[in-house]
Amino acid sequence: MISVSEAEALVLSHVLREETCLLSIESLKAEILQEDLMADRPFPPFHRVAMDGIAIRFSEYEKGLRHFAIQEIQAAGEPQRTLHDDRHCIEVMTGAVLPKNCDTVIRVEDLTKEGPSVHLIPSCVVRFGQNVHLQGSDYPDGEVLLSKGTSLLAPQWAVAATIGQSQISVSKRPSVAVVSTGTELVEVTEVPLPHQIRSSNKYALSAFLKQHGFENVSHFHLADSRERMFTKLQSLLEEHDVVVLSGGVSMGQFDFVPSVLKDLGVQEIFHKVAQRPGKPFWFGVGPEKQMVFGLPGNPVSALTCLVRYLYPALNKKIGVVKNPITVRLKTDFDFSPKLTLFQPVQVKIEDAELRAFPISLNGSGDLASLTKSDGFIELPPNKAHFAGGEVFPYWHWGGRIL
C-alpha cells in the first residue's frame, strides 16, 4: 500500500499532454491557450481622446487663451480631422482620434459653451497632453499579450478580439467515460427493490467534471458480470482517453474490475492507498496509454478520489497546474489511524482567513451529510492530533470556494 504523495506522483507521471485544436472566438469557452498571441498593431492604434470635450494646441493656452472658437466635431470612428487655426478648437468625443495639430484635451465639465465658441471656467487648470491616451502606450506592435498556457477567461477573450484573433489554438479536452458498477444499482427513474439502491456515483463524478470544464464526458453502468464488463470496457478503452470506474475494486467475490482490466491489457500501476476514504483506489494505464481510474464504490470515497487524483491529472493533460489552497483548522481534531485523512469541512471567512470546520459523516456512503461540506482538508498520517489554528491543504467540490 502506497502513500498519497506516491499515488499522486505516479498518476501525474503517466499523464500525456493532449493535442491542440483550433477554437472559434465565438465559443468563448474557458480553454487553455496553446500559442502566444501578439499585438497586430500598437494599442491604442492612434492618439486616442480619453474624455468628451475639446482638443486644442497647448501652446495657445500657455499664451493665455481661454476662449476658443469651435472649428468642427471629431467623433469616435471618424477619420482624423486637422486643426487649421491654433486659436480654434475641435470638439471631440471619447474614443475619437486626436485631431492633427492638437495635443491636449479639455473635458466638457471645465467648459461653458456660447454658440460656436467655448470658454474655460475660471477654476480650470490645463496640463500638456491631458486626457490623451497616446498611441502604443498600452503595448507596441508585436508584443506578446497572451502567453501559451494562459486560461482564456473574459479579459483574455477581449484581448483576442482586439488583436483580430478569430481562431485560437487551445488544448483539446480529453474524452472521459464514467462507469458505475454493481448489480445492486438501478437507474434514477426506477423504483428500487428492498435490496437495491439508485445509481448516484456516475452523476456526481460526471457533474464535477462538466462543471470544471471537461464537457466531453459520457456515463455508463455495468452489472457485476465478467463477460459483459469485458466487452463494454474493451469498447470504452477504444473510444476514450480516460476511463473512470466506481466500484468493483475491493476484495469481494464480485469485484471483477482489476482482473478484467488486466485481461484487456491495462497495466496496473498501483492498487490501494494509505488514505481514508478511498483506500481501495486503483490506477492503471491502457495499451494505448489511456488513463484508467478504479474508484471505490462508496459515494464519498469515489468523489474524494476523483477530486484528489483525477482532476489534477486532467488539468495536467491540458497544460494547467492548480495547487490546492490552504485553510486554517478552526477546532482541534483527532484521528489516530496511520492514514492520510480527507476530512470534509465547511469553510468560512474569519479574521480575513479561510477557516475549516470539520463535518461529521456517517461513513463513506453518507451523501446527505456531504452536501453540508464545501470540500475536504488533507490531514497527514504522521500525527494523531491536529490543533486548531494549523494550516492544511484544502480541496473544494467546485462552484465556489466558500
Coordinates of C-alpha atoms in Angstrom, one line a residue:
M1 CA 0.0 0.0 0.0
I2 CA 1.5 3.3 -1.1
S3 CA 1.2 6.8 0.4
V4 CA -1.0 9.6 -1.0
S5 CA 2.1 11.5 -2.3
E6 CA 3.4 8.4 -4.0
A7 CA 0.0 7.8 -5.6
E8 CA -0.3 11.4 -6.8
A9 CA 3.2 11.3 -8.3
L10 CA 2.5 8.0 -10.1
V11 CA -0.7 9.3 -11.6
L12 CA 0.8 12.5 -12.8
S13 CA 3.8 10.8 -14.2
H14 CA 1.6 8.9 -16.6
V15 CA -0.2 11.9 -17.9
L16 CA 0.2 12.5 -21.7
R17 CA -0.4 16.0 -22.9
E18 CA -3.4 16.4 -25.2
E19 CA -3.2 17.5 -28.8
T20 CA -4.2 21.0 -29.8
C21 CA -7.2 22.2 -31.8
L22 CA -8.5 25.4 -33.3
L23 CA -11.3 27.1 -31.4
S24 CA -13.5 29.8 -32.8
I25 CA -13.7 33.0 -30.8
E26 CA -17.5 32.6 -30.9
S27 CA -17.2 29.7 -28.5
L28 CA -16.0 31.9 -25.6
K29 CA -15.1 28.8 -23.5
A30 CA -12.6 28.8 -20.6
E31 CA -9.9 26.9 -22.5
I32 CA -6.1 26.8 -22.3
L33 CA -4.2 28.8 -24.9
Q34 CA -1.6 26.8 -26.7
E35 CA 0.1 29.6 -28.6
D36 CA 1.5 33.0 -27.9
L37 CA -0.9 35.8 -29.1
M38 CA 0.9 39.0 -30.2
A39 CA -0.4 42.5 -30.9
D40 CA -1.1 43.1 -34.6
R41 CA -0.6 46.8 -34.1
P42 CA 0.2 49.3 -31.3
F43 CA -2.6 49.9 -28.8
P44 CA -4.1 52.4 -28.8
P45 CA -3.6 52.3 -32.5
F46 CA -3.8 56.1 -32.6
H47 CA -3.6 59.0 -30.1
R48 CA -7.0 58.5 -28.5
V49 CA -9.2 61.0 -26.9
A50 CA -10.0 59.9 -23.3
M51 CA -12.7 62.5 -22.4
D52 CA -15.6 64.3 -24.1
G53 CA -14.5 67.9 -24.6
I54 CA -12.3 70.0 -26.9
A55 CA -9.0 69.3 -28.5
I56 CA -6.5 72.3 -28.5
R57 CA -3.0 73.2 -29.1
F58 CA -1.5 73.6 -25.6
S59 CA 0.8 76.5 -26.7
E60 CA -2.2 78.7 -27.1
Y61 CA -3.4 78.0 -23.6
E62 CA 0.2 78.8 -22.4
K63 CA -0.1 82.2 -24.1
G64 CA -3.2 82.9 -22.1
L65 CA -6.0 82.0 -24.5
R66 CA -9.1 80.9 -22.6
H67 CA -11.7 81.3 -25.3
F68 CA -11.8 79.0 -28.4
A69 CA -13.9 79.0 -31.5
I70 CA -15.1 75.6 -32.5
Q71 CA -13.9 74.6 -35.9
E72 CA -15.8 71.3 -36.2
I73 CA -16.5 68.0 -34.4
Q74 CA -14.3 64.8 -34.3
A75 CA -16.5 61.8 -33.4
A76 CA -15.3 58.3 -32.5
G77 CA -14.9 56.1 -35.5
E78 CA -14.4 59.0 -38.0
P79 CA -11.2 59.7 -39.9
Q80 CA -8.8 62.2 -38.3
R81 CA -9.6 65.9 -38.6
T82 CA -7.0 68.7 -38.8
L83 CA -7.0 71.8 -36.7
H84 CA -6.3 74.7 -39.2
D85 CA -6.1 77.6 -36.7
D86 CA -4.3 77.3 -33.4
R87 CA -6.7 79.7 -31.8
H88 CA -9.6 77.4 -32.6
C89 CA -10.5 74.0 -31.2
I90 CA -12.2 70.8 -32.4
E91 CA -15.0 69.4 -30.3
V92 CA -14.1 65.7 -29.6
M93 CA -15.8 62.6 -28.2
T94 CA -14.3 59.8 -26.0
G95 CA -12.6 57.2 -28.2
A96 CA -12.1 59.5 -31.1
V97 CA -8.8 60.1 -32.9
L98 CA -7.0 63.1 -31.6
P99 CA -7.2 65.7 -34.4
K100 CA -4.0 66.6 -36.2
N101 CA -2.2 69.7 -34.8
C102 CA -3.8 69.1 -31.3
D103 CA -2.0 67.8 -28.3
T104 CA -4.3 68.4 -25.3
V105 CA -8.0 67.7 -24.4
I106 CA -10.0 69.8 -22.0
R107 CA -13.0 67.9 -20.6
V108 CA -16.5 69.2 -21.2
E109 CA -17.1 69.8 -17.4
D110 CA -14.4 72.5 -17.5
L111 CA -16.1 74.5 -20.3
T112 CA -19.0 76.8 -20.9
K113 CA -20.4 76.9 -24.4
E114 CA -21.7 80.1 -26.1
G115 CA -22.9 79.4 -29.6
P116 CA -19.9 78.4 -31.8
S117 CA -17.4 79.1 -29.1
V118 CA -16.3 77.7 -25.7
H119 CA -14.8 79.4 -22.6
L120 CA -12.7 77.7 -19.9
I121 CA -14.2 78.0 -16.4
P122 CA -12.0 80.1 -14.0
S123 CA -11.0 77.1 -11.9
C124 CA -9.8 75.0 -14.8
V125 CA -6.1 74.2 -14.9
V126 CA -4.8 72.6 -18.1
R127 CA -1.7 70.4 -18.4
F128 CA 0.0 69.5 -21.6
G129 CA -1.2 66.2 -23.1
Q130 CA -4.0 65.7 -20.6
N131 CA -6.9 63.4 -21.4
V132 CA -5.0 61.9 -24.3
H133 CA -4.2 58.1 -24.5
L134 CA -1.0 58.1 -26.6
Q135 CA -0.6 55.7 -29.4
G136 CA 1.2 52.5 -28.3
S137 CA 1.2 53.5 -24.6
D138 CA -0.6 50.2 -23.6
Y139 CA 1.6 48.0 -25.8
P140 CA 3.6 48.2 -29.0
D141 CA 3.1 46.2 -32.2
G142 CA 4.4 42.6 -31.9
E143 CA 4.3 42.4 -28.1
V144 CA 3.2 39.1 -26.7
L145 CA -0.1 39.9 -24.9
L146 CA -1.2 36.3 -24.0
S147 CA 1.3 33.6 -23.4
K148 CA 0.9 29.9 -24.1
G149 CA -0.7 28.2 -21.1
T150 CA -2.9 31.1 -20.3
S151 CA -6.5 30.4 -19.2
L152 CA -8.9 32.1 -21.6
L153 CA -11.4 33.9 -19.4
A154 CA -13.3 37.1 -20.1
P155 CA -10.4 39.5 -20.2
Q156 CA -8.3 37.2 -22.4
W157 CA -11.1 36.8 -24.9
A158 CA -11.4 40.6 -25.1
V159 CA -7.7 40.8 -25.9
A160 CA -8.0 38.1 -28.6
A161 CA -10.8 40.0 -30.2
T162 CA -8.9 43.3 -30.0
I163 CA -6.0 41.8 -32.0
G164 CA -8.2 40.1 -34.5
Q165 CA -7.6 36.5 -33.5
S166 CA -10.8 34.7 -34.7
Q167 CA -9.3 31.2 -34.5
I168 CA -7.3 30.2 -31.4
S169 CA -5.1 27.2 -30.7
V170 CA -6.2 25.5 -27.5
S171 CA -5.7 22.2 -25.7
K172 CA -8.1 19.5 -26.8
R173 CA -10.2 18.3 -23.9
P174 CA -9.9 14.6 -23.2
S175 CA -12.9 12.3 -23.7
V176 CA -13.9 10.6 -20.4
A177 CA -16.0 7.6 -19.8
V178 CA -17.5 7.4 -16.3
V179 CA -18.7 3.9 -15.4
S180 CA -20.6 2.8 -12.3
T181 CA -20.5 -0.9 -11.5
G182 CA -22.7 -3.1 -9.4
T183 CA -25.8 -5.3 -9.8
E184 CA -27.4 -3.6 -6.8
L185 CA -27.7 -0.3 -8.7
V186 CA -30.8 0.8 -10.6
E187 CA -31.4 3.9 -12.7
V188 CA -32.8 7.1 -11.2
T189 CA -36.2 6.6 -12.8
E190 CA -36.7 3.1 -11.4
V191 CA -38.2 2.2 -8.0
P192 CA -35.6 0.2 -6.2
L193 CA -36.4 -3.1 -4.6
P194 CA -35.5 -3.6 -0.9
H195 CA -32.1 -5.0 -1.9
Q196 CA -31.3 -2.3 -4.5
I197 CA -30.2 1.4 -4.5
R198 CA -30.3 4.1 -7.1
S199 CA -27.1 4.8 -9.0
S200 CA -25.6 8.2 -8.0
N201 CA -21.8 8.0 -8.5
K202 CA -21.9 8.4 -12.2
Y203 CA -23.9 11.6 -11.8
A204 CA -21.7 13.0 -9.1
L205 CA -18.5 12.3 -10.9
S206 CA -19.8 13.5 -14.3
A207 CA -21.2 16.6 -12.7
F208 CA -17.9 17.6 -11.1
L209 CA -16.0 17.1 -14.4
K210 CA -18.5 19.0 -16.5
Q211 CA -18.7 21.8 -14.0
H212 CA -14.9 22.2 -14.2
G213 CA -14.8 22.4 -18.0
F214 CA -14.4 18.8 -19.0
E215 CA -17.6 18.5 -21.0
N216 CA -16.7 15.5 -23.2
V217 CA -18.0 13.1 -20.6
S218 CA -20.2 10.1 -21.1
H219 CA -21.5 7.8 -18.3
F220 CA -22.5 4.2 -18.3
H221 CA -23.5 1.4 -15.9
L222 CA -22.2 -2.2 -15.8
A223 CA -23.6 -5.1 -13.7
D224 CA -21.3 -7.5 -11.9
S225 CA -20.8 -9.8 -14.9
R226 CA -17.2 -10.5 -16.0
E227 CA -18.3 -11.2 -19.6
R228 CA -20.4 -8.0 -20.0
M229 CA -17.8 -6.0 -18.2
F230 CA -15.0 -7.2 -20.5
T231 CA -17.0 -6.5 -23.7
K232 CA -18.1 -3.0 -22.6
L233 CA -14.7 -1.9 -21.2
Q234 CA -13.0 -3.1 -24.3
S235 CA -15.1 -0.7 -26.4
L236 CA -14.8 2.2 -23.9
L237 CA -11.0 1.9 -23.9
E238 CA -11.0 2.1 -27.7
E239 CA -13.3 5.2 -27.7
H240 CA -12.0 7.3 -24.7
D241 CA -8.8 8.9 -23.4
V242 CA -9.8 8.3 -19.8
V243 CA -11.9 5.6 -18.2
V244 CA -13.2 6.1 -14.6
L245 CA -14.9 3.2 -12.8
S246 CA -16.6 3.3 -9.5
G247 CA -17.0 0.1 -7.5
G248 CA -15.6 -3.4 -8.1
V249 CA -12.0 -2.6 -6.9
S250 CA -12.1 -4.1 -3.4
M251 CA -11.5 -7.7 -2.4
G252 CA -15.1 -9.1 -2.8
Q253 CA -16.0 -12.2 -4.8
F254 CA -17.7 -10.0 -7.4
D255 CA -15.1 -7.2 -7.6
F256 CA -14.0 -8.0 -11.2
V257 CA -12.6 -4.7 -12.3
P258 CA -8.9 -5.3 -11.7
S259 CA -8.8 -8.7 -13.3
V260 CA -10.9 -7.7 -16.3
L261 CA -8.7 -4.7 -16.9
K262 CA -5.6 -6.9 -16.7
D263 CA -7.2 -9.2 -19.4
L264 CA -7.8 -6.1 -21.5
G265 CA -4.1 -5.2 -21.4
V266 CA -4.4 -2.4 -18.9
Q267 CA -1.2 -2.2 -16.8
E268 CA -1.8 -1.9 -13.0
I269 CA 0.3 1.0 -11.6
F270 CA -1.0 0.7 -8.1
H271 CA -3.8 -0.7 -6.0
K272 CA -4.6 0.6 -2.5
V273 CA -3.5 3.9 -1.0
A274 CA -3.0 4.6 2.7
Q275 CA -5.9 7.0 2.9
R276 CA -9.4 7.4 4.3
P277 CA -11.8 7.4 2.5
G278 CA -10.7 5.7 -0.7
K279 CA -8.2 3.0 0.5
P280 CA -9.0 0.5 -2.4
F281 CA -8.2 3.2 -5.1
W282 CA -6.8 1.6 -8.3
F283 CA -4.9 3.2 -11.1
G284 CA -3.6 1.8 -14.4
V285 CA -2.6 2.6 -18.0
G286 CA -4.2 1.1 -21.1
P287 CA -2.4 -0.4 -24.1
E288 CA -2.9 3.0 -25.9
K289 CA -1.8 5.0 -22.9
Q290 CA -5.4 5.6 -21.7
M291 CA -5.6 6.5 -18.1
V292 CA -7.8 4.2 -16.1
F293 CA -9.1 5.1 -12.6
G294 CA -10.8 2.5 -10.4
L295 CA -12.5 4.3 -7.6
P296 CA -14.2 2.7 -4.6
G297 CA -18.0 2.3 -4.9
N298 CA -18.8 4.3 -1.8
P299 CA -20.1 7.7 -2.9
V300 CA -17.9 9.8 -0.6
S301 CA -14.8 7.8 -1.5
A302 CA -15.4 7.9 -5.2
L303 CA -15.9 11.7 -5.3
T304 CA -13.0 12.4 -3.0
C305 CA -10.6 10.3 -5.1
L306 CA -11.8 12.0 -8.3
V307 CA -11.1 15.4 -6.8
R308 CA -7.8 14.5 -5.3
Y309 CA -6.3 12.5 -8.2
L310 CA -8.3 12.5 -11.4
Y311 CA -9.0 16.3 -11.6
P312 CA -5.2 17.2 -11.2
A313 CA -4.4 14.6 -13.9
L314 CA -6.9 16.1 -16.3
N315 CA -5.7 19.6 -15.7
K316 CA -2.1 18.5 -16.4
K317 CA -3.3 16.9 -19.7
I318 CA -4.5 20.3 -20.9
G319 CA -1.5 22.2 -19.5
V320 CA -2.9 23.5 -16.3
V321 CA -1.3 23.2 -12.8
K322 CA -3.6 24.0 -9.9
N323 CA -2.2 23.8 -6.5
P324 CA -4.6 23.4 -3.6
I325 CA -5.2 26.4 -1.5
T326 CA -4.7 26.2 2.3
V327 CA -7.1 26.8 5.1
R328 CA -6.7 27.1 8.9
L329 CA -8.4 24.4 11.0
K330 CA -10.9 26.1 13.3
T331 CA -11.0 23.5 16.1
D332 CA -8.8 20.7 17.4
F333 CA -9.3 17.4 15.6
D334 CA -8.1 13.8 16.4
F335 CA -7.5 10.9 14.0
S336 CA -5.3 8.0 15.2
P337 CA -5.0 5.6 12.2
K338 CA -1.8 5.9 10.3
L339 CA -3.6 7.1 7.2
T340 CA -3.9 10.3 5.3
L341 CA -7.4 11.6 6.1
F342 CA -9.5 13.5 3.7
Q343 CA -11.8 15.3 6.2
P344 CA -14.9 17.0 4.9
V345 CA -15.2 20.6 6.1
Q346 CA -17.3 23.7 5.8
V347 CA -15.1 26.8 5.0
K348 CA -15.9 30.3 6.3
I349 CA -14.0 33.6 6.4
E350 CA -12.9 34.7 9.9
D351 CA -10.4 37.5 10.5
A352 CA -9.7 37.7 6.8
E353 CA -8.7 34.0 6.7
L354 CA -10.3 30.8 5.5
R355 CA -11.3 28.6 8.4
A356 CA -12.2 25.0 8.1
F357 CA -14.9 23.5 10.3
P358 CA -14.9 19.6 10.2
I359 CA -18.2 17.9 9.2
S360 CA -19.1 14.5 10.7
L361 CA -20.2 11.8 8.3
N362 CA -21.9 8.5 9.0
G363 CA -19.5 6.5 6.9
S364 CA -18.4 6.7 3.2
G365 CA -21.9 6.4 1.9
D366 CA -23.4 9.4 3.7
L367 CA -24.1 11.7 0.8
A368 CA -26.7 13.8 2.6
S369 CA -24.2 14.9 5.2
L370 CA -21.6 15.5 2.5
T371 CA -23.8 18.2 1.0
K372 CA -23.2 20.3 4.1
S373 CA -19.5 20.5 3.3
D374 CA -17.6 22.7 0.8
G375 CA -14.8 20.3 0.3
F376 CA -12.2 18.5 2.3
I377 CA -8.8 19.1 4.0
E378 CA -5.9 16.7 3.8
L379 CA -4.5 15.7 7.2
P380 CA -1.1 13.9 7.1
P381 CA -0.6 10.4 8.6
N382 CA 2.3 11.2 10.8
K383 CA 0.3 12.6 13.7
A384 CA -2.9 11.9 15.6
H385 CA -3.8 15.3 17.0
F386 CA -4.4 18.3 14.8
A387 CA -4.6 21.6 16.6
G388 CA -7.0 24.4 15.9
G389 CA -5.0 27.1 14.0
E390 CA -2.9 24.7 12.0
V391 CA -2.9 25.1 8.2
F392 CA -3.7 22.3 5.8
P393 CA -4.3 21.8 2.0
Y394 CA -8.0 22.2 1.0
W395 CA -9.7 20.7 -2.0
H396 CA -13.2 22.0 -2.8
W397 CA -16.1 20.5 -4.6
G398 CA -16.3 23.4 -7.0
G399 CA -18.6 26.2 -8.0
R400 CA -17.4 28.3 -5.1
I401 CA -14.5 28.2 -2.6
L402 CA -16.6 29.5 0.3

